[in-house]
């Protein structure tokens, strides 16, 4: 199995891509960049697929409304 990817990488990708995401479009972008089988972790969770990571980040308040969907802000990415 490949190495787990930190959720920060997904948030940085969102900022780089810009625009507005739906859960579906964000999942597609994550899978396009990291692969459909990629697994993710954060400071407090691990073993998540893309859909679980999106739900986790949303529950943690890491997304902000933008247009018809959401994106994130650099200030919402913890720095460690």
PDB file of C-alpha atoms in Angstrom:
ATOM      1  CA  UNK A   1       0.000   0.000   0.000  1.00  0.00           C
ATOM      2  CA  UNK A   2       1.225   3.497  -0.759  1.00  0.00           C
ATOM      3  CA  UNK A   3       2.069   6.070   1.871  1.00  0.00           C
ATOM      4  CA  UNK A   4      -0.778   8.026   3.452  1.00  0.00           C
ATOM      5  CA  UNK A   5      -1.204  11.641   2.304  1.00  0.00           C
ATOM      6  CA  UNK A   6      -1.843  14.440   4.800  1.00  0.00           C
ATOM      7  CA  UNK A   7      -5.112  16.336   4.388  1.00  0.00           C
ATOM      8  CA  UNK A   8      -3.072  19.549   4.182  1.00  0.00           C
ATOM      9  CA  UNK A   9      -1.951  18.442   0.722  1.00  0.00           C
ATOM     10  CA  UNK A  10      -5.580  18.356  -0.424  1.00  0.00           C
ATOM     11  CA  UNK A  11      -6.250  21.800   1.043  1.00  0.00           C
ATOM     12  CA  UNK A  12      -3.169  23.216  -0.697  1.00  0.00           C
ATOM     13  CA  UNK A  13      -4.372  21.627  -3.950  1.00  0.00           C
ATOM     14  CA  UNK A  14      -7.752  23.332  -3.498  1.00  0.00           C
ATOM     15  CA  UNK A  15      -6.060  26.722  -3.118  1.00  0.00           C
ATOM     16  CA  UNK A  16      -3.845  26.101  -6.162  1.00  0.00           C
ATOM     17  CA  UNK A  17      -6.801  25.081  -8.334  1.00  0.00           C
ATOM     18  CA  UNK A  18      -8.983  27.924  -7.077  1.00  0.00           C
ATOM     19  CA  UNK A  19     -12.629  28.200  -7.921  1.00  0.00           C
ATOM     20  CA  UNK A  20     -15.520  26.533  -6.207  1.00  0.00           C
ATOM     21  CA  UNK A  21     -15.969  22.832  -5.457  1.00  0.00           C
ATOM     22  CA  UNK A  22     -18.886  20.567  -4.749  1.00  0.00           C
ATOM     23  CA  UNK A  23     -18.202  17.384  -2.793  1.00  0.00           C
ATOM     24  CA  UNK A  24     -18.326  15.473  -6.075  1.00  0.00           C
ATOM     25  CA  UNK A  25     -15.979  17.789  -7.979  1.00  0.00           C
ATOM     26  CA  UNK A  26     -13.524  17.874  -5.083  1.00  0.00           C
ATOM     27  CA  UNK A  27     -13.511  14.086  -4.868  1.00  0.00           C
ATOM     28  CA  UNK A  28     -12.853  13.885  -8.616  1.00  0.00           C
ATOM     29  CA  UNK A  29      -9.977  16.397  -8.304  1.00  0.00           C
ATOM     30  CA  UNK A  30      -8.467  14.479  -5.373  1.00  0.00           C
ATOM     31  CA  UNK A  31      -8.678  11.170  -7.214  1.00  0.00           C
ATOM     32  CA  UNK A  32      -7.208  12.711 -10.383  1.00  0.00           C
ATOM     33  CA  UNK A  33      -4.213  14.067  -8.471  1.00  0.00           C
ATOM     34  CA  UNK A  34      -3.583  11.361  -5.872  1.00  0.00           C
ATOM     35  CA  UNK A  35      -5.308   8.286  -7.350  1.00  0.00           C
ATOM     36  CA  UNK A  36      -8.606   6.594  -6.540  1.00  0.00           C
ATOM     37  CA  UNK A  37      -6.938   4.216  -4.076  1.00  0.00           C
ATOM     38  CA  UNK A  38      -5.097   6.929  -2.111  1.00  0.00           C
ATOM     39  CA  UNK A  39      -5.541   7.043   1.640  1.00  0.00           C
ATOM     40  CA  UNK A  40      -5.351  10.178   3.757  1.00  0.00           C
ATOM     41  CA  UNK A  41      -4.640  11.208   7.320  1.00  0.00           C
ATOM     42  CA  UNK A  42      -4.867  14.379   9.379  1.00  0.00           C
ATOM     43  CA  UNK A  43      -3.590  15.397  12.777  1.00  0.00           C
ATOM     44  CA  UNK A  44      -6.397  13.416  14.425  1.00  0.00           C
ATOM     45  CA  UNK A  45      -7.610  10.761  11.935  1.00  0.00           C
ATOM     46  CA  UNK A  46      -6.162   8.250   9.494  1.00  0.00           C
ATOM     47  CA  UNK A  47      -7.071   5.637   6.909  1.00  0.00           C
ATOM     48  CA  UNK A  48      -9.585   7.830   5.071  1.00  0.00           C
ATOM     49  CA  UNK A  49     -10.472   7.626   1.398  1.00  0.00           C
ATOM     50  CA  UNK A  50     -11.229  10.835  -0.522  1.00  0.00           C
ATOM     51  CA  UNK A  51     -14.942  10.910   0.398  1.00  0.00           C
ATOM     52  CA  UNK A  52     -14.214  10.352   4.097  1.00  0.00           C
ATOM     53  CA  UNK A  53     -11.530  13.062   4.058  1.00  0.00           C
ATOM     54  CA  UNK A  54     -13.950  15.550   2.499  1.00  0.00           C
ATOM     55  CA  UNK A  55     -16.562  14.797   5.172  1.00  0.00           C
ATOM     56  CA  UNK A  56     -13.903  15.088   7.898  1.00  0.00           C
ATOM     57  CA  UNK A  57     -12.594  18.439   6.637  1.00  0.00           C
ATOM     58  CA  UNK A  58     -16.123  19.785   6.294  1.00  0.00           C
ATOM     59  CA  UNK A  59     -16.985  18.731   9.855  1.00  0.00           C
ATOM     60  CA  UNK A  60     -13.821  20.448  11.112  1.00  0.00           C
ATOM     61  CA  UNK A  61     -14.834  23.755   9.474  1.00  0.00           C
ATOM     62  CA  UNK A  62     -11.998  23.740   6.930  1.00  0.00           C
ATOM     63  CA  UNK A  63     -14.220  24.806   4.016  1.00  0.00           C
ATOM     64  CA  UNK A  64     -15.708  28.226   3.303  1.00  0.00           C
ATOM     65  CA  UNK A  65     -18.629  28.959   1.010  1.00  0.00           C
ATOM     66  CA  UNK A  66     -17.604  30.183  -2.414  1.00  0.00           C
ATOM     67  CA  UNK A  67     -19.997  30.684  -5.306  1.00  0.00           C
ATOM     68  CA  UNK A  68     -22.269  27.659  -5.647  1.00  0.00           C
ATOM     69  CA  UNK A  69     -19.936  25.486  -3.568  1.00  0.00           C
ATOM     70  CA  UNK A  70     -16.912  25.866  -1.307  1.00  0.00           C
ATOM     71  CA  UNK A  71     -13.140  26.179  -1.160  1.00  0.00           C
ATOM     72  CA  UNK A  72     -10.720  26.648   1.730  1.00  0.00           C
ATOM     73  CA  UNK A  73      -8.481  29.425   3.071  1.00  0.00           C
ATOM     74  CA  UNK A  74      -4.786  29.281   3.888  1.00  0.00           C
ATOM     75  CA  UNK A  75      -5.576  30.346   7.476  1.00  0.00           C
ATOM     76  CA  UNK A  76      -7.605  27.139   7.953  1.00  0.00           C
ATOM     77  CA  UNK A  77      -4.566  24.926   7.278  1.00  0.00           C
ATOM     78  CA  UNK A  78      -2.720  24.272  10.539  1.00  0.00           C
ATOM     79  CA  UNK A  79       0.990  24.992  10.319  1.00  0.00           C
ATOM     80  CA  UNK A  80       3.151  22.181  11.667  1.00  0.00           C
TER      81      UNK A  80
END
